[in-house]
């Protein structure tokens, strides 16, 4: 009873009705200033302050109208406890949500709750000391009660201290990707008992904190956030390894999501029963999209294998099929010759000579987003578009813009083929593209047989070259025609140098 009387003397000084109302109004105003996703943090504090207000009003009613002075002490204690809990939530909102969070300093919820709980315990102990002057008995009783509770909640306490240990050691943080056993997810929150993970499939997985200390945990976001992925593929034994490595590195070039530095590499990992096994290794930072990026890489590997005529044999055996009949090959060659006849550069060539060029051409496939050619690279082949759409882009002063779109029947790369010049533009497949490729070796026999064709071809190339430069330099039609006449003789000399002085 003495403690209740002393508490009644202390409690009105700092925890009256006015203080409760002020705290409640301040909390409501602060919650409105928070983003919608963070307003839930103040719900518990709001509940405690509303409870404190109701308890205080009840105590006033019992005393003023009912004369029940004995109930005032008990209600006063309840009012103080609920008010302290509400004030701790209010202070937590001010310090962590309005202060540190806006300064981009994020405190884990487990530490936040521990600090908040420590504040409540400190205030309640202080009130007890002021009321009884006997703090030793409270500590002794609390130790006994705490021991009993500790034995009953061993697992929960182990998870609590495990969570604290993980935060102190900075093993991982909010937003990082980790793997525990077979579970891979991004850390949403580290709570008192467990850590919450969000998987790539959008599922929530709750992992006990003690398990994170006992099990092996892979952190994909540390130390730099870059993660290396291995894509394995087997190629037939007849292909030289260096040729395969070069084709794979070409395939991965400019793939969205793949880091240019550290750069990708290719290693031979095994000699299998039916294939040499290669591993294409590359780095990414967007781990959430690792399967999407790996799918794009493997897609480009397939297209590169088709372009370079690299065989990916079956794991168990390779089935050899007979060559297609001569009639089928002849039909394909006639289709190629017909496609060449529709191109201005090859329109003047006799049918028999076009057949020779058609026989020298090979098929090539490109995935959407792949580059057929790159501005500034060396090249000795042209591409005849058979299917799909290709974007032609020109880089000027570090800025790249689209200047043309190629479709079925268009060619690209003819300037480098004929003059041995560097590529003057970049061509990117907008959709999946099928093309026929003609290289310099296949064209040199024709020019050796008909050297007079060099002049006709130089005229066509000069016109196309002037159009490209006109786009880049914003020239008029008349200026482009003059430019075409100027470069014709220069191109003719370069064609003769490229083909007749090999």
Coordinates of C-alpha atoms in Angstrom, one line a residue:
X1 CA 0.0 0.0 0.0
X2 CA 2.9 2.4 0.8
X3 CA 4.2 1.8 -2.8
X4 CA 0.8 2.7 -4.2
X5 CA 0.6 5.9 -2.2
X6 CA 4.1 7.0 -3.2
X7 CA 3.3 6.2 -6.8
X8 CA 0.1 8.3 -6.6
X9 CA 2.3 11.2 -5.6
X10 CA 4.7 10.7 -8.5
X11 CA 2.3 9.8 -11.3
X12 CA 0.2 13.0 -11.6
X13 CA 3.4 15.1 -12.0
X14 CA 4.4 13.7 -15.4
X15 CA 1.7 11.4 -16.6
X16 CA -1.5 13.3 -16.3
X17 CA -4.4 13.5 -18.8
X18 CA -2.8 16.4 -20.6
X19 CA 0.5 14.6 -21.2
X20 CA -1.4 11.6 -22.6
X21 CA -3.4 13.7 -24.9
X22 CA -0.4 15.6 -26.2
X23 CA 1.5 12.4 -26.8
X24 CA -1.5 11.0 -28.7
X25 CA -1.9 14.0 -30.9
X26 CA 1.8 14.2 -31.7
X27 CA 1.8 10.5 -32.7
X28 CA -1.1 10.9 -35.0
X29 CA 0.6 13.9 -36.7
X30 CA 3.9 12.1 -37.1
X31 CA 2.2 9.0 -38.6
X32 CA 0.6 11.2 -41.3
X33 CA 4.1 12.4 -42.3
X34 CA 5.4 8.9 -42.8
X35 CA 5.2 7.1 -46.2
X36 CA 2.1 4.8 -46.5
X37 CA 4.2 1.7 -46.2
X38 CA 5.7 2.8 -42.9
X39 CA 2.7 3.9 -41.0
X40 CA 2.1 0.5 -39.5
X41 CA 5.1 1.0 -37.3
X42 CA 3.2 3.4 -35.1
X43 CA 0.1 1.2 -34.6
X44 CA 1.3 -0.4 -31.4
X45 CA 2.3 2.9 -29.9
X46 CA -1.1 4.3 -30.8
X47 CA -2.8 1.4 -29.2
X48 CA -0.9 1.9 -25.9
X49 CA -1.6 5.7 -25.8
X50 CA -5.3 5.1 -26.5
X51 CA -5.3 2.5 -23.7
X52 CA -3.5 5.0 -21.4
X53 CA -6.1 7.7 -22.2
X54 CA -9.0 5.4 -21.5
X55 CA -7.5 4.2 -18.2
X56 CA -6.8 7.7 -17.1
X57 CA -10.4 8.8 -17.9
X58 CA -11.7 5.7 -16.0
X59 CA -9.6 6.6 -13.0
X60 CA -10.9 10.2 -13.0
X61 CA -14.5 8.9 -13.3
X62 CA -14.2 6.4 -10.4
X63 CA -12.6 9.0 -8.1
X64 CA -14.7 12.1 -9.0
X65 CA -18.1 10.5 -9.3
X66 CA -17.8 7.1 -7.5
X67 CA -15.4 8.0 -4.7
X68 CA -13.4 4.8 -5.3
X69 CA -10.1 6.1 -4.1
X70 CA -8.7 2.6 -3.7
X71 CA -9.0 1.9 -7.4
X72 CA -7.0 5.0 -8.3
X73 CA -3.7 3.5 -7.4
X74 CA -4.1 0.3 -9.4
X75 CA -5.4 2.3 -12.4
X76 CA -2.6 4.7 -12.0
X77 CA 0.0 2.0 -12.3
X78 CA -1.7 0.6 -15.4
X79 CA -1.8 4.1 -16.8
X80 CA 1.9 4.7 -16.2
X81 CA 2.8 1.3 -17.8
X82 CA 0.7 1.8 -20.9
X83 CA 1.9 5.5 -21.2
X84 CA 5.5 4.4 -21.0
X85 CA 5.0 1.8 -23.6
X86 CA 3.3 4.4 -25.9
X87 CA 6.0 7.0 -25.3
X88 CA 8.7 4.4 -26.2
X89 CA 6.9 3.8 -29.5
X90 CA 6.6 7.5 -30.1
X91 CA 10.3 8.1 -29.4
X92 CA 11.2 5.1 -31.7
X93 CA 9.1 6.7 -34.5
X94 CA 10.9 10.0 -34.1
X95 CA 14.4 8.6 -33.8
X96 CA 14.4 5.7 -36.3
X97 CA 11.7 6.5 -38.8
X98 CA 11.9 10.3 -39.0
X99 CA 15.6 10.7 -38.1
X100 CA 17.9 7.8 -39.1
X101 CA 15.8 6.4 -41.9
X102 CA 15.7 9.8 -43.7
X103 CA 19.4 10.0 -43.2
X104 CA 19.6 6.7 -45.0
X105 CA 20.8 5.0 -41.8
X106 CA 18.6 1.8 -41.4
X107 CA 18.6 0.1 -38.0
X108 CA 17.5 -3.5 -38.0
X109 CA 14.2 -4.1 -36.3
X110 CA 15.7 -6.4 -33.7
X111 CA 18.1 -3.7 -32.5
X112 CA 15.3 -1.2 -32.6
X113 CA 13.0 -3.3 -30.5
X114 CA 15.8 -4.1 -28.1
X115 CA 16.6 -0.4 -27.6
X116 CA 12.9 0.4 -27.2
X117 CA 12.5 -2.4 -24.6
X118 CA 15.5 -1.2 -22.7
X119 CA 14.0 2.2 -22.4
X120 CA 10.7 0.8 -21.1
X121 CA 12.6 -1.3 -18.5
X122 CA 14.7 1.6 -17.4
X123 CA 11.7 3.9 -16.8
X124 CA 9.7 1.3 -15.0
X125 CA 12.6 0.4 -12.7
X126 CA 13.1 4.1 -12.0
X127 CA 9.4 4.4 -11.1
X128 CA 9.6 1.4 -8.8
X129 CA 12.7 2.8 -7.1
X130 CA 10.9 6.1 -6.5
X131 CA 7.9 4.2 -5.1
X132 CA 9.6 1.7 -2.9
X133 CA 13.2 2.7 -2.3
X134 CA 13.9 -1.1 -2.6
X135 CA 15.4 -1.9 -6.0
X136 CA 17.3 -4.9 -4.7
X137 CA 14.2 -7.0 -4.0
X138 CA 12.8 -6.2 -7.5
X139 CA 16.1 -7.3 -9.1
X140 CA 16.2 -10.5 -7.1
X141 CA 12.6 -11.4 -7.9
X142 CA 13.1 -10.5 -11.5
X143 CA 16.2 -12.7 -11.7
X144 CA 14.2 -15.7 -10.3
X145 CA 11.3 -15.1 -12.7
X146 CA 13.7 -14.5 -15.5
X147 CA 15.4 -17.8 -14.9
X148 CA 12.2 -19.7 -15.0
X149 CA 11.1 -18.0 -18.2
X150 CA 14.6 -18.6 -19.7
X151 CA 14.3 -22.3 -19.2
X152 CA 10.9 -22.4 -20.8
X153 CA 12.0 -20.3 -23.8
X154 CA 15.4 -21.6 -24.5
X155 CA 14.8 -21.9 -28.3
X156 CA 13.3 -18.4 -28.5
X157 CA 16.2 -16.9 -26.5
X158 CA 18.7 -18.7 -28.7
X159 CA 17.1 -17.2 -31.8
X160 CA 17.1 -13.8 -30.2
X161 CA 20.8 -13.8 -29.4
X162 CA 21.6 -15.4 -32.8
X163 CA 19.8 -12.4 -34.4
X164 CA 21.8 -10.0 -32.3
X165 CA 25.0 -11.7 -33.2
X166 CA 24.3 -11.6 -36.9
X167 CA 23.6 -7.8 -36.7
X168 CA 26.7 -7.1 -34.6
X169 CA 29.0 -9.2 -36.9
X170 CA 27.4 -7.5 -40.0
X171 CA 27.1 -11.0 -41.6
X172 CA 24.4 -9.7 -43.9
X173 CA 22.0 -6.9 -44.2
X174 CA 18.5 -5.9 -45.4
X175 CA 18.1 -6.3 -49.1
X176 CA 21.0 -8.8 -49.6
X177 CA 20.6 -12.1 -51.4
X178 CA 21.5 -15.2 -49.4
X179 CA 21.2 -19.0 -49.7
X180 CA 20.4 -21.2 -46.7
X181 CA 20.3 -24.9 -47.6
X182 CA 18.2 -25.0 -50.7
X183 CA 16.4 -21.7 -50.1
X184 CA 17.6 -18.6 -51.9
X185 CA 16.0 -15.2 -51.1
X186 CA 16.4 -11.5 -50.4
X187 CA 16.4 -10.4 -46.8
X188 CA 13.3 -8.4 -45.9
X189 CA 13.8 -8.1 -42.2
X190 CA 15.7 -9.6 -39.2
X191 CA 13.2 -10.0 -36.4
X192 CA 13.6 -11.3 -32.8
X193 CA 13.0 -14.9 -33.6
X194 CA 13.7 -15.3 -37.3
X195 CA 14.8 -13.7 -40.5
X196 CA 12.3 -13.2 -43.3
X197 CA 13.4 -13.9 -46.9
X198 CA 11.6 -13.1 -50.2
X199 CA 12.3 -15.7 -52.9
X200 CA 12.5 -15.1 -56.6
X201 CA 9.1 -16.7 -57.0
X202 CA 7.6 -14.1 -54.6
X203 CA 7.2 -16.5 -51.6
X204 CA 8.0 -15.6 -48.0
X205 CA 10.4 -17.9 -46.2
X206 CA 10.9 -17.5 -42.4
X207 CA 14.3 -18.9 -41.3
X208 CA 15.1 -19.1 -37.5
X209 CA 18.1 -17.0 -36.6
X210 CA 19.8 -19.9 -34.8
X211 CA 19.7 -21.8 -38.1
X212 CA 21.6 -19.0 -39.8
X213 CA 24.4 -19.4 -37.3
X214 CA 24.5 -23.2 -37.5
X215 CA 24.1 -23.7 -41.2
X216 CA 26.4 -22.6 -44.1
X217 CA 25.1 -19.4 -45.5
X218 CA 26.0 -18.1 -49.0
X219 CA 25.9 -14.3 -49.3
X220 CA 25.6 -13.3 -53.0
X221 CA 25.6 -9.5 -52.3
X222 CA 29.0 -9.3 -50.5
X223 CA 31.7 -8.3 -50.7
X224 CA 31.1 -6.3 -53.9
X225 CA 27.7 -7.4 -55.2
X226 CA 29.2 -9.0 -58.3
X227 CA 28.4 -12.7 -58.7
X228 CA 29.9 -15.1 -61.2
X229 CA 27.8 -17.6 -63.1
X230 CA 28.9 -20.7 -65.0
X231 CA 27.2 -21.8 -68.2
X232 CA 28.4 -25.2 -69.3
X233 CA 28.0 -26.6 -72.8
X234 CA 29.6 -29.4 -74.8
X235 CA 31.0 -29.3 -78.3
X236 CA 32.1 -32.0 -80.7
X237 CA 35.8 -33.1 -80.4
X238 CA 36.5 -32.1 -84.0
X239 CA 36.3 -28.4 -83.2
X240 CA 39.6 -26.8 -82.0
X241 CA 39.1 -25.5 -78.4
X242 CA 40.4 -22.0 -79.2
X243 CA 37.9 -21.7 -82.0
X244 CA 35.1 -22.7 -79.6
X245 CA 36.3 -20.2 -76.9
X246 CA 36.4 -17.4 -79.4
X247 CA 32.8 -18.1 -80.6
X248 CA 31.5 -18.3 -77.0
X249 CA 33.1 -15.0 -76.1
X250 CA 31.7 -13.4 -79.2
X251 CA 28.2 -14.8 -78.3
X252 CA 28.2 -13.2 -74.8
X253 CA 29.4 -9.8 -76.0
X254 CA 27.0 -7.0 -75.1
X255 CA 24.5 -9.4 -73.5
X256 CA 22.2 -7.2 -71.2
X257 CA 23.1 -7.8 -67.5
X258 CA 26.6 -9.2 -68.1
X259 CA 29.4 -7.1 -66.7
X260 CA 32.1 -6.0 -69.1
X261 CA 34.5 -5.9 -66.2
X262 CA 35.5 -8.4 -64.8
X263 CA 35.3 -9.7 -68.3
X264 CA 33.9 -13.2 -69.2
X265 CA 36.2 -16.1 -69.9
X266 CA 35.9 -19.7 -71.2
X267 CA 37.6 -22.7 -69.8
X268 CA 37.7 -26.4 -70.7
X269 CA 36.3 -28.4 -67.7
X270 CA 36.1 -32.0 -69.0
X271 CA 36.5 -34.4 -71.8
X272 CA 33.1 -36.1 -71.8
X273 CA 32.0 -39.3 -73.6
X274 CA 30.6 -37.4 -76.6
X275 CA 31.8 -33.8 -76.2
X276 CA 34.4 -31.5 -74.9
X277 CA 32.8 -29.6 -72.0
X278 CA 33.3 -25.9 -71.8
X279 CA 32.3 -23.4 -69.1
X280 CA 31.5 -19.9 -70.0
X281 CA 32.0 -17.8 -66.9
X282 CA 30.6 -14.3 -66.6
X283 CA 29.8 -11.7 -63.9
X284 CA 26.5 -10.1 -63.0
X285 CA 25.3 -7.7 -60.3
X286 CA 21.5 -8.1 -60.7
X287 CA 21.2 -11.4 -58.9
X288 CA 17.4 -11.3 -58.9
X289 CA 17.6 -11.7 -62.7
X290 CA 20.3 -14.3 -62.8
X291 CA 18.1 -17.0 -64.4
X292 CA 16.9 -14.5 -67.1
X293 CA 20.4 -13.4 -67.9
X294 CA 21.6 -17.0 -68.0
X295 CA 18.8 -17.9 -70.4
X296 CA 19.8 -15.0 -72.7
X297 CA 23.4 -16.2 -72.6
X298 CA 22.5 -19.8 -73.5
X299 CA 20.2 -18.5 -76.2
X300 CA 23.1 -16.6 -77.8
X301 CA 25.4 -19.6 -77.4
X302 CA 23.0 -21.6 -79.6
X303 CA 22.9 -18.9 -82.2
X304 CA 26.7 -18.6 -82.2
X305 CA 27.1 -22.3 -82.6
X306 CA 24.8 -22.3 -85.7
X307 CA 26.8 -19.4 -87.2
X308 CA 30.2 -21.0 -86.7
X309 CA 28.9 -24.5 -87.6
X310 CA 29.8 -25.8 -84.1
X311 CA 28.1 -29.1 -83.2
X312 CA 26.5 -29.6 -79.8
X313 CA 26.3 -33.4 -79.6
X314 CA 23.8 -35.4 -77.7
X315 CA 25.0 -36.4 -74.2
X316 CA 24.9 -40.1 -75.0
X317 CA 25.5 -40.5 -78.7
X318 CA 25.8 -38.4 -81.9
X319 CA 23.5 -39.5 -84.7
X320 CA 24.9 -39.0 -88.2
X321 CA 22.3 -38.4 -90.8
X322 CA 23.1 -38.7 -94.5
X323 CA 23.7 -35.6 -96.6
X324 CA 20.6 -34.1 -98.1
X325 CA 20.0 -35.2 -101.6
X326 CA 21.5 -33.2 -104.5
X327 CA 18.0 -31.9 -105.5
X328 CA 17.5 -30.3 -102.1
X329 CA 20.9 -28.7 -102.2
X330 CA 20.3 -27.4 -105.7
X331 CA 17.0 -25.9 -104.7
X332 CA 18.6 -24.1 -101.7
X333 CA 21.4 -22.8 -104.0
X334 CA 18.8 -21.5 -106.6
X335 CA 17.0 -19.7 -103.8
X336 CA 20.2 -18.0 -102.8
X337 CA 21.1 -17.0 -106.4
X338 CA 17.6 -15.6 -106.8
X339 CA 18.1 -13.5 -103.6
X340 CA 21.4 -12.2 -105.0
X341 CA 19.8 -11.2 -108.3
X342 CA 17.6 -8.8 -106.4
X343 CA 20.6 -6.8 -105.1
X344 CA 21.9 -3.9 -107.1
X345 CA 25.5 -4.9 -106.4
X346 CA 25.0 -8.3 -107.9
X347 CA 22.4 -7.6 -110.6
X348 CA 24.9 -7.2 -113.4
X349 CA 26.5 -10.6 -112.7
X350 CA 25.7 -13.4 -115.1
X351 CA 23.5 -16.3 -113.8
X352 CA 26.4 -18.8 -113.8
X353 CA 28.6 -16.5 -111.7
X354 CA 25.8 -15.8 -109.3
X355 CA 25.5 -19.5 -108.8
X356 CA 29.1 -19.6 -107.8
X357 CA 28.5 -16.9 -105.2
X358 CA 25.4 -18.7 -103.9
X359 CA 27.4 -21.9 -103.4
X360 CA 30.0 -20.0 -101.4
X361 CA 27.4 -18.5 -99.0
X362 CA 26.5 -19.9 -95.6
X363 CA 23.6 -19.6 -93.2
X364 CA 23.8 -17.5 -90.0
X365 CA 21.3 -17.0 -87.2
X366 CA 21.2 -14.1 -84.8
X367 CA 19.0 -13.7 -81.7
X368 CA 17.1 -10.5 -81.0
X369 CA 19.5 -8.0 -79.5
X370 CA 22.7 -9.5 -80.9
X371 CA 25.1 -7.5 -83.0
X372 CA 25.7 -8.6 -86.6
X373 CA 28.5 -6.1 -87.0
X374 CA 30.0 -3.3 -84.8
X375 CA 31.2 0.1 -85.9
X376 CA 34.9 0.3 -85.9
X377 CA 35.5 -3.5 -86.1
X378 CA 37.4 -5.2 -88.9
X379 CA 35.3 -7.3 -91.2
X380 CA 35.6 -9.4 -94.4
X381 CA 32.0 -10.5 -95.0
X382 CA 28.6 -9.2 -96.0
X383 CA 25.2 -10.3 -94.7
X384 CA 22.1 -10.8 -96.9
X385 CA 19.0 -10.6 -94.7
X386 CA 16.7 -13.5 -95.4
X387 CA 14.3 -13.0 -92.4
X388 CA 13.9 -10.6 -89.5
X389 CA 14.6 -7.0 -88.9
X390 CA 18.0 -5.3 -88.4
X391 CA 18.6 -1.8 -87.0
X392 CA 21.5 0.2 -88.5
X393 CA 23.0 2.6 -86.0
X394 CA 25.6 5.3 -86.3
X395 CA 27.7 6.6 -83.5
X396 CA 28.7 10.3 -83.8
X397 CA 30.4 12.2 -81.0
X398 CA 29.7 9.4 -78.5
X399 CA 26.0 9.4 -79.3
X400 CA 24.4 6.5 -81.2
X401 CA 21.3 6.9 -83.3
X402 CA 19.3 4.7 -85.7
X403 CA 19.7 5.7 -89.4
X404 CA 18.1 2.8 -91.2
X405 CA 16.2 -0.5 -90.8
X406 CA 17.0 -3.5 -92.9
X407 CA 14.6 -6.3 -93.7
X408 CA 14.4 -9.3 -96.1
X409 CA 16.5 -8.7 -99.2
X410 CA 18.7 -6.0 -97.8
X411 CA 22.5 -6.4 -97.4
X412 CA 25.0 -5.0 -94.9
X413 CA 28.7 -5.1 -94.5
X414 CA 29.5 -4.9 -98.3
X415 CA 32.0 -2.0 -97.8
X416 CA 34.2 -4.0 -95.5
X417 CA 34.0 -7.0 -97.8
X418 CA 35.1 -5.2 -100.9
X419 CA 37.6 -2.6 -99.5
X420 CA 38.9 -4.2 -96.3
X421 CA 37.8 -1.1 -94.4
X422 CA 36.6 -1.1 -90.8
X423 CA 32.9 -1.3 -90.2
X424 CA 31.2 2.1 -90.7
X425 CA 28.1 1.4 -88.7
X426 CA 26.6 -1.0 -86.0
X427 CA 23.9 -3.5 -87.0
X428 CA 21.7 -5.0 -84.2
X429 CA 19.1 -7.7 -84.7
X430 CA 15.7 -6.2 -83.7
X431 CA 14.0 -9.6 -84.0
X432 CA 15.5 -13.1 -84.6
X433 CA 17.4 -12.8 -87.9
X434 CA 18.3 -15.3 -90.5
X435 CA 21.0 -14.2 -92.9
X436 CA 23.3 -15.5 -95.6
X437 CA 27.0 -14.7 -95.2
X438 CA 29.4 -14.1 -98.1
X439 CA 33.1 -13.7 -97.1
X440 CA 36.0 -12.4 -99.1
X441 CA 37.3 -15.8 -100.0
X442 CA 34.1 -16.6 -101.8
X443 CA 34.1 -13.4 -103.7
X444 CA 37.7 -13.3 -104.8
X445 CA 37.3 -16.2 -107.3
X446 CA 34.6 -14.2 -109.1
X447 CA 36.6 -11.0 -109.4
X448 CA 39.7 -12.9 -110.5
X449 CA 37.5 -14.3 -113.3
X450 CA 35.8 -11.0 -114.2
X451 CA 38.1 -8.1 -113.0
X452 CA 35.9 -5.6 -115.0
X453 CA 33.2 -6.0 -112.4
X454 CA 35.3 -4.1 -109.9
X455 CA 34.4 -0.8 -111.6
X456 CA 30.6 -1.4 -111.5
X457 CA 30.7 -2.5 -107.9
X458 CA 32.8 0.5 -106.9
X459 CA 30.0 2.7 -108.4
X460 CA 27.4 1.1 -106.4
X461 CA 29.5 1.2 -103.2
X462 CA 30.3 4.8 -103.7
X463 CA 26.6 5.7 -103.9
X464 CA 25.9 3.7 -100.7
X465 CA 28.9 5.2 -99.0
X466 CA 27.9 8.7 -99.8
X467 CA 24.4 8.0 -98.5
X468 CA 25.8 6.8 -95.2
X469 CA 28.1 9.8 -94.8
X470 CA 25.3 12.1 -95.8
X471 CA 23.2 10.8 -92.9
X472 CA 26.1 11.4 -90.6
X473 CA 27.1 14.8 -91.9
X474 CA 23.5 15.9 -92.7
X475 CA 24.4 16.5 -96.4
X476 CA 21.8 17.5 -99.1
X477 CA 21.0 15.2 -102.0
X478 CA 23.2 17.2 -104.4
X479 CA 26.1 17.1 -102.0
X480 CA 25.7 13.4 -101.6
X481 CA 25.9 12.9 -105.4
X482 CA 29.1 14.9 -105.5
X483 CA 30.5 12.9 -102.6
X484 CA 29.6 9.7 -104.5
X485 CA 31.6 10.8 -107.6
X486 CA 34.6 11.8 -105.4
X487 CA 34.9 8.4 -103.6
X488 CA 34.3 6.2 -106.7
X489 CA 37.9 6.2 -107.9
X490 CA 39.2 5.8 -104.3
X491 CA 37.0 2.8 -103.7
X492 CA 37.9 1.2 -107.0
X493 CA 41.6 1.4 -106.0
X494 CA 40.8 -0.2 -102.6
X495 CA 38.9 -3.0 -104.2
X496 CA 41.7 -3.8 -106.5
X497 CA 44.1 -3.7 -103.6
X498 CA 41.9 -6.0 -101.4
X499 CA 41.4 -8.7 -104.1
X500 CA 44.2 -8.5 -106.7
X501 CA 47.1 -7.9 -104.4
X502 CA 46.4 -10.6 -101.7

